[in-house]
Short mmCIF file of C-alpha atoms and ligand atoms in Angstrom, two decimals:
data_model
loop_
_atom_site.label_atom_id
_atom_site.label_comp_id
_atom_site.label_asym_id
_atom_site.label_seq_id
_atom_site.Cartn_x
_atom_site.Cartn_y
_atom_site.Cartn_z
CA MET A 1 0.01 0.00 0.00
CA LYS A 2 1.17 3.54 -0.79
CA ARG A 3 2.85 5.25 2.24
CA VAL A 4 2.15 8.97 2.61
CA ALA A 5 3.53 11.42 5.19
CA VAL A 6 1.52 14.52 5.95
CA ALA A 7 2.03 17.65 8.05
CA ALA A 8 -1.08 19.33 9.51
CA ALA A 9 -1.65 22.32 11.73
CA VAL A 10 -3.86 22.98 14.70
CA LEU A 11 -3.99 26.79 14.35
CA TRP A 12 -5.15 28.37 17.63
CA ASN A 13 -6.66 31.81 17.61
CA GLU A 14 -6.93 34.09 20.63
CA SER A 15 -10.45 32.90 21.53
CA GLY A 16 -9.24 29.28 21.84
CA SER A 17 -10.73 28.14 18.54
CA VAL A 18 -8.96 26.03 15.91
CA LEU A 19 -9.20 26.30 12.12
CA LEU A 20 -10.76 23.52 10.06
CA GLY A 21 -10.97 23.27 6.27
CA GLN A 22 -13.61 21.39 4.31
CA ARG A 23 -12.18 19.19 1.59
CA ALA A 24 -13.13 20.23 -1.94
CA PRO A 25 -15.59 18.21 -4.11
CA ASP A 26 -12.95 16.75 -6.42
CA THR A 27 -10.77 15.23 -3.69
CA PHE A 28 -10.75 11.99 -1.72
CA TYR A 29 -13.33 12.23 1.16
CA PRO A 30 -15.03 15.36 -0.32
CA GLY A 31 -16.92 17.49 2.18
CA TYR A 32 -15.02 16.10 5.20
CA TRP A 33 -13.31 18.52 7.58
CA GLU A 34 -9.58 18.45 8.23
CA PHE A 35 -6.77 20.46 9.75
CA PRO A 36 -4.96 22.49 7.10
CA GLY A 37 -1.83 20.84 5.76
CA GLY A 38 -0.68 18.35 3.12
CA LYS A 39 1.88 15.87 1.93
CA ILE A 40 5.52 16.17 2.92
CA GLU A 41 7.67 16.33 -0.19
CA ALA A 42 10.99 14.52 -0.72
CA GLY A 43 13.76 16.30 1.17
CA GLU A 44 11.42 18.27 3.40
CA THR A 45 11.08 18.03 7.16
CA PRO A 46 7.48 17.89 8.50
CA ARG A 47 7.93 21.48 9.82
CA GLU A 48 9.11 22.74 6.40
CA ALA A 49 6.19 21.02 4.72
CA LEU A 50 3.79 22.64 7.22
CA ILE A 51 5.11 26.13 6.50
CA ARG A 52 4.90 25.59 2.73
CA GLU A 53 1.43 24.00 2.85
CA LEU A 54 -0.09 26.75 4.96
CA ARG A 55 1.38 29.39 2.63
CA GLU A 56 -0.09 27.59 -0.43
CA GLU A 57 -3.43 26.49 1.07
CA LEU A 58 -4.29 29.50 3.27
CA GLY A 59 -1.94 32.30 2.30
CA LEU A 60 -0.46 32.40 5.84
CA GLU A 61 3.14 33.04 6.88
CA LEU A 62 3.72 31.06 10.09
CA THR A 63 5.87 32.49 12.85
CA ALA A 64 8.67 29.94 13.25
CA ALA A 65 8.94 30.46 17.04
CA ARG A 66 5.25 29.69 17.49
CA ILE A 67 5.11 26.27 15.88
CA ALA A 68 5.26 23.22 18.16
CA PRO A 69 5.19 19.51 17.31
CA TRP A 70 2.27 17.76 19.02
CA LEU A 71 0.98 14.32 17.91
CA CYS A 72 1.96 11.82 15.22
CA ARG A 73 -0.82 9.44 14.14
CA ARG A 74 -0.80 6.63 11.61
CA HIS A 75 -4.03 5.72 9.76
CA ARG A 76 -4.59 3.11 7.07
CA TYR A 77 -7.05 4.41 4.51
CA ALA A 78 -8.13 2.26 1.56
CA HIS A 79 -6.03 4.50 -0.76
CA ALA A 80 -2.91 4.90 1.38
CA ASP A 81 -1.19 4.26 4.69
CA VAL A 82 -0.90 7.81 6.07
CA THR A 83 1.42 9.14 8.82
CA LEU A 84 0.17 12.48 10.06
CA HIS A 85 2.46 14.91 11.87
CA PHE A 86 0.25 17.34 13.80
CA PHE A 87 1.66 20.65 15.01
CA GLN A 88 0.18 23.33 17.24
CA VAL A 89 0.54 26.85 15.86
CA TRP A 90 -0.10 30.11 17.76
CA GLY A 91 1.39 32.76 15.51
CA TRP A 92 1.11 33.71 11.81
CA ARG A 93 0.77 36.69 9.47
CA GLY A 94 -2.26 37.10 7.27
CA THR A 95 -5.88 36.00 7.26
CA PRO A 96 -6.69 32.44 6.21
CA GLN A 97 -8.00 32.23 2.62
CA PRO A 98 -9.68 29.10 1.19
CA HIS A 99 -7.24 28.56 -1.73
CA VAL A 100 -7.92 24.81 -1.86
CA HIS A 101 -10.72 24.15 0.67
CA ALA A 102 -14.46 24.44 -0.04
CA ALA A 103 -14.84 26.35 3.22
CA LEU A 104 -12.93 27.34 6.37
CA THR A 105 -14.28 27.55 9.92
CA TRP A 106 -13.01 28.40 13.39
CA GLN A 107 -14.28 25.85 15.88
CA THR A 108 -14.14 25.42 19.65
CA PRO A 109 -12.73 21.96 20.41
CA GLY A 110 -15.47 19.75 21.85
CA ALA A 111 -18.24 22.08 20.64
CA TRP A 112 -17.78 21.22 16.95
CA SER A 113 -20.61 22.55 14.79
CA VAL A 114 -19.35 20.88 11.61
CA ALA A 115 -19.05 17.21 10.65
CA PRO A 116 -17.75 14.78 9.66
CA MET A 117 -14.02 15.03 10.30
CA LEU A 118 -11.63 12.82 8.36
CA PRO A 119 -11.56 9.36 10.05
CA ALA A 120 -7.90 9.68 11.16
CA ASN A 121 -8.83 12.79 13.14
CA THR A 122 -11.18 11.31 15.76
CA PRO A 123 -8.36 10.72 18.33
CA VAL A 124 -6.93 14.12 17.51
CA ALA A 125 -10.27 15.85 18.20
CA GLU A 126 -10.39 13.95 21.54
CA ALA A 127 -6.85 14.96 22.43
CA LEU A 128 -7.75 18.61 21.86
CA VAL A 129 -10.26 18.51 24.74
CA LEU A 130 -7.95 16.78 27.13
CA PRO A 131 -6.98 19.37 29.85
CA ARG A 132 -3.43 20.71 29.68
CA LEU A 133 -2.72 20.80 33.40
CA MET A 134 -2.43 17.81 35.67
CA VAL A 135 -2.47 18.31 39.44
CA VAL A 136 -1.05 15.30 41.27
CA SER A 137 -2.06 14.60 44.90
CA GLN A 138 0.21 13.75 47.72
CA VAL A 139 -2.16 14.02 50.67
CA THR A 140 -1.00 10.98 52.67
CA ALA A 141 2.65 11.91 52.46
CA ALA A 142 1.98 15.60 53.14
CA SER A 143 0.01 14.74 56.27
CA ARG A 144 2.81 12.31 57.29
CA GLY A 145 0.53 9.33 57.08
CA ALA A 146 -2.19 10.82 59.27
CA PRO A 147 -5.33 8.66 59.25
CA VAL A 148 -7.92 9.40 56.57
CA GLY A 149 -10.39 11.94 57.90
CA SER A 150 -8.10 13.25 60.68
CA PRO A 151 -7.54 17.01 60.96
CA ALA A 152 -4.00 16.71 59.53
CA TRP A 153 -5.32 14.66 56.60
CA HIS A 154 -8.04 17.27 55.97
CA ASP A 155 -5.49 20.09 56.03
CA ALA A 156 -3.38 18.33 53.44
CA ALA A 157 -6.46 17.57 51.34
CA ALA A 158 -7.46 21.27 51.52
CA ARG A 159 -4.00 22.26 50.26
CA TRP A 160 -4.47 19.86 47.34
CA ALA A 161 -7.86 21.43 46.55
CA ALA A 162 -6.16 24.84 46.62
CA SER A 163 -3.56 23.58 44.12
CA ILE A 164 -6.35 22.46 41.78
CA GLN A 165 -8.00 25.87 42.07
CA ALA A 166 -4.67 27.62 41.43
CA ALA A 167 -4.01 25.46 38.35
CA ARG A 168 -7.54 26.21 37.06
CA THR A 169 -6.62 29.88 36.74
CA HIS A 170 -4.35 28.72 33.85
CA GLY A 171 -6.74 26.27 32.15
CA ALA A 172 -8.64 23.00 32.46
CA VAL A 173 -7.28 20.47 34.96
CA ILE A 174 -6.95 16.69 35.31
CA ALA A 175 -6.56 15.68 38.93
CA GLN A 176 -4.43 12.58 39.51
CA ILE A 177 -4.99 10.90 42.86
CA ARG A 178 -1.62 9.40 43.67
CA GLU A 179 -1.77 8.09 47.21
CA LYS A 180 0.60 5.17 47.27
CA ARG A 181 -0.01 4.31 50.91
CA LEU A 182 -3.76 4.50 50.40
CA ASP A 183 -3.72 1.94 47.63
CA PRO A 184 -6.53 -0.40 48.60
CA GLY A 185 -4.68 -3.28 47.01
CA ALA A 186 -1.47 -2.62 48.95
CA GLU A 187 0.23 -5.28 50.99
CA ALA A 188 -0.92 -3.66 54.29
CA GLY A 189 -4.15 -5.47 53.44
CA GLY A 190 -6.92 -6.29 55.87
CA ASP A 191 -10.55 -5.33 55.48
CA ALA A 192 -10.36 -2.25 57.73
CA ALA A 193 -7.29 -0.93 55.90
CA THR A 194 -8.96 -1.54 52.51
CA ALA A 195 -12.19 0.17 53.52
CA CYS A 196 -10.26 3.11 54.90
CA ALA A 197 -8.15 3.41 51.73
CA ARG A 198 -11.23 3.35 49.60
CA LEU A 199 -12.90 5.98 51.72
CA GLY A 200 -9.79 8.20 51.40
CA ILE A 201 -9.76 7.93 47.61
CA GLU A 202 -13.53 8.54 47.42
CA GLN A 203 -13.10 11.65 49.51
CA LEU A 204 -10.28 12.90 47.29
CA VAL A 205 -12.43 12.30 44.20
CA ALA A 206 -15.20 14.43 45.77
CA ILE A 207 -12.72 17.13 46.79
CA ALA A 208 -11.20 17.27 43.29
CA ARG A 209 -14.66 17.56 41.70
CA GLU A 210 -15.62 20.31 44.13
CA ALA A 211 -12.38 22.16 43.35
CA GLY A 212 -13.33 22.12 39.66
CA ALA A 213 -11.13 19.40 38.12
CA GLU A 214 -12.52 18.52 34.68
CA ARG A 215 -11.20 14.93 34.75
CA ILE A 216 -10.06 12.76 37.68
CA VAL A 217 -7.78 9.74 37.40
CA VAL A 218 -6.69 7.37 40.13
CA ASN A 219 -3.13 6.07 40.24
CA GLY A 220 -3.84 2.40 40.85
CA PRO A 221 -5.66 -0.55 39.32
CA PRO A 222 -8.51 0.23 36.92
CA GLU A 223 -11.08 -1.50 39.12
CA TRP A 224 -10.46 1.06 41.80
CA ALA A 225 -10.81 4.00 39.45
CA GLU A 226 -14.17 2.58 38.43
CA ALA A 227 -15.28 1.75 41.98
CA VAL A 228 -14.72 5.34 43.20
CA GLY A 229 -16.34 6.95 40.15
CA ALA A 230 -13.16 8.39 38.66
CA ASP A 231 -12.76 9.11 34.93
CA GLY A 232 -9.77 6.91 34.44
CA CYS A 233 -6.73 5.20 35.84
CA HIS A 234 -3.09 6.09 35.83
CA LEU A 235 -0.44 3.36 35.91
CA SER A 236 3.07 3.81 37.27
CA ALA A 237 5.76 2.63 34.80
CA GLN A 238 6.25 -0.43 37.02
CA ALA A 239 2.52 -1.33 37.13
CA ALA A 240 2.26 -0.88 33.35
CA ARG A 241 5.24 -3.16 32.73
CA ALA A 242 3.81 -5.80 35.08
CA LEU A 243 0.47 -5.71 33.26
CA LEU A 244 2.11 -6.09 29.89
CA ALA A 245 4.28 -8.93 31.19
CA CYS A 246 1.20 -10.98 32.12
CA GLY A 247 -0.03 -10.66 28.59
CA ALA A 248 -2.89 -8.27 29.54
CA GLY A 249 -4.09 -5.83 26.95
CA ARG A 250 -5.33 -2.33 27.61
CA PRO A 251 -6.62 -2.51 31.18
CA VAL A 252 -9.55 -0.13 31.24
CA ALA A 253 -12.84 -1.60 32.15
CA GLN A 254 -15.39 0.88 30.87
CA ASP A 255 -15.67 2.75 27.57
CA GLY A 256 -14.61 6.32 27.81
CA MET A 257 -12.33 5.71 30.82
CA LEU A 258 -8.91 7.33 30.41
CA LEU A 259 -5.72 5.32 30.72
CA GLY A 260 -2.49 7.15 31.54
CA VAL A 261 0.99 5.73 31.98
CA SER A 262 4.20 7.17 33.52
CA VAL A 263 7.29 7.03 31.34
CA HIS A 264 10.93 7.74 32.19
CA ASP A 265 12.86 6.15 29.33
CA ALA A 266 12.51 4.58 25.88
CA SER A 267 11.64 1.08 27.14
CA GLU A 268 8.82 2.49 29.28
CA ARG A 269 7.62 4.47 26.27
CA ALA A 270 7.35 1.17 24.39
CA VAL A 271 5.26 -0.26 27.25
CA ALA A 272 2.91 2.76 27.18
CA GLU A 273 2.49 2.33 23.42
CA ALA A 274 1.86 -1.43 23.74
CA LEU A 275 -0.87 -0.78 26.34
CA ASP A 276 -2.47 1.80 24.02
CA ALA A 277 -2.54 4.46 26.75
CA ASP A 278 -4.46 7.67 26.12
CA TYR A 279 -1.76 9.89 27.49
CA TRP A 280 1.77 9.65 28.93
CA VAL A 281 3.33 11.52 31.87
CA VAL A 282 7.03 11.86 31.08
CA GLY A 283 9.89 13.05 33.30
CA PRO A 284 11.51 14.16 35.43
CA VAL A 285 12.33 17.16 33.29
CA ALA A 286 14.03 19.01 36.16
CA ALA A 287 15.19 17.82 39.59
CA THR A 288 12.33 16.95 41.94
CA GLN A 289 11.91 16.17 45.63
CA THR A 290 9.53 13.32 44.79
CA HIS A 291 12.17 11.32 42.85
CA PRO A 292 15.57 12.50 44.17
CA GLU A 293 17.13 9.31 42.79
CA CYS A 294 16.24 10.10 39.17
CA SER A 295 18.59 12.24 37.11
CA PRO A 296 16.61 14.94 35.31
CA LEU A 297 16.08 14.61 31.55
CA GLY A 298 16.26 18.30 30.73
CA TRP A 299 14.11 19.61 27.86
CA SER A 300 16.30 18.32 25.09
CA ARG A 301 16.31 14.64 26.22
CA PHE A 302 12.60 15.02 27.07
CA ALA A 303 11.88 16.11 23.46
CA GLN A 304 13.94 13.19 22.08
CA LEU A 305 12.19 10.67 24.32
CA ILE A 306 8.68 11.77 23.36
CA ALA A 307 9.44 12.48 19.67
CA ALA A 308 6.38 11.95 17.45
CA PRO A 309 4.07 10.65 20.22
CA PRO A 310 0.75 9.10 19.11
CA VAL A 311 -1.01 10.52 22.22
CA PRO A 312 -0.77 13.66 24.36
CA VAL A 313 2.22 13.91 26.72
CA PHE A 314 2.41 15.73 30.07
CA ALA A 315 5.89 16.87 31.14
CA ILE A 316 6.56 16.36 34.87
CA GLY A 317 9.34 17.10 37.34
CA GLY A 318 10.09 20.46 38.97
CA LEU A 319 7.68 22.38 36.73
CA THR A 320 5.24 25.22 37.37
CA ALA A 321 2.48 26.81 35.24
CA ALA A 322 5.11 29.26 33.94
CA ASP A 323 6.79 26.31 32.17
CA LEU A 324 3.73 25.52 29.97
CA PRO A 325 4.84 27.52 26.90
CA GLN A 326 8.27 25.88 26.98
CA ALA A 327 6.65 22.43 27.44
CA HIS A 328 4.51 23.06 24.36
CA MET A 329 7.53 24.02 22.28
CA GLN A 330 9.20 20.72 23.26
CA GLY A 331 6.17 18.74 22.01
CA ALA A 332 4.28 18.30 25.30
CA HIS A 333 0.52 18.63 25.45
CA GLY A 334 0.66 19.93 28.98
CA ILE A 335 2.42 19.73 32.32
CA ALA A 336 1.89 17.73 35.52
CA ALA A 337 3.04 18.80 38.94
CA ILE A 338 2.55 18.00 42.60
CA ARG A 339 3.89 21.13 44.27
CA GLY A 340 4.27 23.58 41.40
CA TRP A 341 0.75 25.03 41.37
CA LEU A 342 0.89 27.11 44.55
CA ARG A 343 4.44 28.38 43.97
CA GLY A 344 4.71 32.13 43.68
CA GLN A 345 1.27 32.71 45.17
N1 8DG B 1 -4.29 18.04 5.65
C1 8DG B 1 -4.81 17.04 6.34
N2 8DG B 1 -4.79 15.76 5.85
C2 8DG B 1 -5.33 14.80 6.61
C3 8DG B 1 -5.94 15.07 7.86
N3 8DG B 1 -6.41 13.90 8.40
C4 8DG B 1 -6.14 12.96 7.49
O1 8DG B 1 -6.45 11.76 7.58
N4 8DG B 1 -5.48 13.47 6.38
C5 8DG B 1 -5.04 12.70 5.25
C6 8DG B 1 -5.93 12.83 4.05
C7 8DG B 1 -4.94 12.61 2.90
O2 8DG B 1 -4.78 11.21 2.71
C8 8DG B 1 -3.68 13.19 3.41
C9 8DG B 1 -3.52 14.66 3.01
O3 8DG B 1 -3.11 14.71 1.75
P1 8DG B 1 -3.33 16.00 0.84
O4 8DG B 1 -4.39 16.87 1.36
O5 8DG B 1 -2.02 16.59 0.54
O6 8DG B 1 -3.73 15.37 -0.53
P2 8DG B 1 -5.02 14.61 -1.00
O7 8DG B 1 -4.98 13.20 -0.54
O8 8DG B 1 -6.23 15.41 -0.70
O9 8DG B 1 -4.85 14.65 -2.57
P3 8DG B 1 -3.70 15.02 -3.60
O10 8DG B 1 -2.85 16.08 -3.03
O11 8DG B 1 -2.98 13.76 -3.80
O12 8DG B 1 -4.44 15.47 -4.77
O13 8DG B 1 -3.76 13.10 4.82
C10 8DG B 1 -5.97 16.40 8.33
O14 8DG B 1 -6.46 16.73 9.38
N5 8DG B 1 -5.39 17.32 7.54
#
């Protein structure tokens, strides 16, 4: 089958809308909506092709410093096996003109008023509505293991809620409940411990919802995410590797549940890909108190590790909201942090 490589742009305007073009009547999939872009020619990089295509198709001059790689998706159409390099673009000169499209429209992701999109774009449209900021909990550790429901535990939980609220001033939030010692499946075991752990996680889900988190994932087995009414589960790199080793496939029980995986190196990236995770959390980018034993990747190794990711990536490790633009430029979808959200407030 013919292999085709394509570069396409998610152009963001100041109101948070993205530009779609409707394919012309004489093309393959006429009338379908797509992100502007086109085939990468011999000798071109995806970025060079993007700049050329948007000049030809829309009459725009992209601002080089405002173009960021984002996702790379492969889709097998009947006519060709297509690899799509999606970029996010925030800066250009000119007003988009429909030089090749039947129509152009600015659309708010998730509130699409046009359809259908090209089939390869369904996961891309979903990725566009995934929040950019992940706030990771650390309530048990921050309260020095105080029992669930105790005043010290509540204080730590309130600080976590404040972190979620602080992050929300920068955009939509995914809350990740990461309470290792509360893991209801942990070796501490016993019915009372399990019930208490479950209660703790349930309370944190309620607190995160109240604080305005758009999505909530639980770091632990998928059954627990489901049992406490979370929107998905997040697997540590170790848990993901163990699941894959027992020959299990993608471990998410219900449709629509998110699956996230932590990644620190290329072999863990391969595990996340094999499990068909919906997003990766990759780091540490900078030094962090949570993992003092890990040497930081720095942005350049981070960018190499995540190069051409099929799903959105959150950068983690010593980051604050101020790092979001830099994270985007390195190919990240967003950033994740435990402590960073209240810094500087
Ligand atoms: N530009 C763009 N192409 C996409 C998207 N999603 C998607 O599956 N594609 C596919 C459709 C095509 O197979 C290919 C884009 O090729 P193209 O627009 O340069 O060319 P084409 O197939 O329409 O036709 P032609 O240039 O060969 O005449 O990528 C998208 O969002 N934007």
